[in-house]
Amino acid sequence: MDAEKGKTAKFLKGTRTVPREVTEQLKYFTKTKNQLIKVLKEGEKTIPQLSEILGLPTDEVMFQLMSLLKYGNVQAADMDDRDEYFYYKLKDDDKNKS
Amino acid sequence: MEEPVKILEFDVLVVGGGIAGGESALNLANLGYKVLLVEKELSIGGKMILLSKVFPTLDCSACITTPKVSEIARHSNITILTGAEPLKITKKGPHHFEALILQKPRYVNIPDCTGCQLCEEACPVSVTDEYQYGLVGRKAAYIPFSIASPRAAAIDIENCTLCGACERVCPTQCIDFTQTEEQIPVSVKSVVLATGFNLFDPLKIPRYGYGKFKNVLTSIQMERQLAPTRPFNAILRPGDGKMPDNIAYVLCTGSRDKSIGNPICSQICCMYSIKQAQLLMGALPMADVTIYYLHIRAFGKGFNEFYAQAQDMGVEFTKGKVGKITEKENGNLILRYEDIETGKVKESEHDMVVLSVGVIPNEGIQEMFNNDDLQLDPYHFVDQSDILASPAKTSIEGVFVAGTATGPMDIPDSILSGGAASAETISYLRRVTS
């Protein structure tokens, strides 16, 4: 069976079921991403600060925030007064508008 | 599945596209032999392409690997299959092997992909990035890493939600979800095994707390943190993003340890740890670095001088066997160790611990061979049947071995071994035709 170029995902959907964990993981990432972006819209934060505000473990915030840094949503700012933690802020482009 | 139309023919099948397999393939191809290079990962370049710098010269690893990798990729005598592995290799007779190669679907037509990363941006999924050794996320539509070869996207179908966002933004329509697994039969005259090694998984030593204590990481994770294509914006603790200032290295993690079934020396963990310590001193000038070791084996050319250089830079060397690691509430780690000089048990606190993990053989190579017995050594590396006279020879005539498939070794030795394997293969092929 031929699938139209550019619309082949639809074709595979006919034969392959997306596992539940995958959709759950997507929901979790989207939720955490939106939460982090929302908090960072109010100003620069360090990982421990974000962890406290969101009630998420620091290693989890670290992982998700570093992913957002890689994806280009977030950038690093200065370090705190004790030179221990970086502040992170949103990138000034339209990536974070949604 | 469609019936295979014809059997592809090559002079040599090289299994493994790391630095040893790459070196062999390149030498063979430069002398006019047709090579099929089969790599199970999505990119060639092996582990070396992911390293920061090499010891003892501190040359940039990627700067050495990438030109070589492009030469391999562009060579007219080399055909590369990534995301592929031999299912079986059957010896049909002298100088005649038939192999069945499993080509897993990438869901991207490599020649059409420009590497623009628009699919990556559009993909809503974020999962753990295996090429950054779990330190950060990646998308389900992704380019494995920035200097990957081929620099083409791939779809991680296991984590894909089939939303089609990648396809909609792809300017060349190179994404193709209709791809399926293929089995490609090939006929070759000889085989070079360059299947490399695995790193020891420290989850097997629960008393070190890897996985549980987030500021305990492996040496390859630190290697990624030190590379230009690093996962974080600086060298940071994965547990909370703090910049570390007192780092410990635990050498021989999973090496020289009968209790975990690997009694042999990794041959690299002393030197790569000394290298990382030097790089850390450069990157974090205020940091203390302590290396806990059993013996420092600085046996190669320039290695002892490199060790002395680290000592001069202020790296602390403690002859001690670490028994247990515990975590404090602030994420710092307490190392309980036997001070070998005094015989006393001591404790020390560090804010980050790097486990210098050992070298483990790749499994499943023996099973590829259908009707011949590929012999392994007592540690499950490929046995060199005539190690002194013909180091690339295996127990099967016409099958040669290169690099860390034979046992632990460093990069220069792997390249030498790749060279030796190509020379022995050519000698074998010439004997056929003359």
mmCIF file of C-alpha atoms in Angstrom, chain B residues 13 47 78 124-125 132 228 251 265 284 330 386 425:
data_model
loop_
_atom_site.group_PDB
_atom_site.id
_atom_site.type_symbol
_atom_site.label_atom_id
_atom_site.label_comp_id
_atom_site.label_asym_id
_atom_site.label_seq_id
_atom_site.Cartn_x
_atom_site.Cartn_y
_atom_site.Cartn_z
ATOM 1 C CA LEU B 13 32.450 -7.058 5.578
ATOM 2 C CA LYS B 47 32.750 5.814 21.321
ATOM 3 C CA ILE B 78 32.938 1.899 1.214
ATOM 4 C CA PRO B 124 6.601 17.332 20.999
ATOM 5 C CA VAL B 125 8.135 14.272 22.680
ATOM 6 C CA GLN B 132 24.416 12.197 26.343
ATOM 7 C CA PRO B 228 32.164 20.952 23.560
ATOM 8 C CA LEU B 251 39.111 4.069 39.795
ATOM 9 C CA CYS B 265 42.236 -4.147 34.155
ATOM 10 C CA LEU B 284 36.860 24.714 37.409
ATOM 11 C CA ASN B 330 22.619 18.447 50.636
ATOM 12 C CA ASP B 386 47.872 -16.470 17.021
ATOM 13 C CA THR B 425 42.882 -9.210 5.560
#
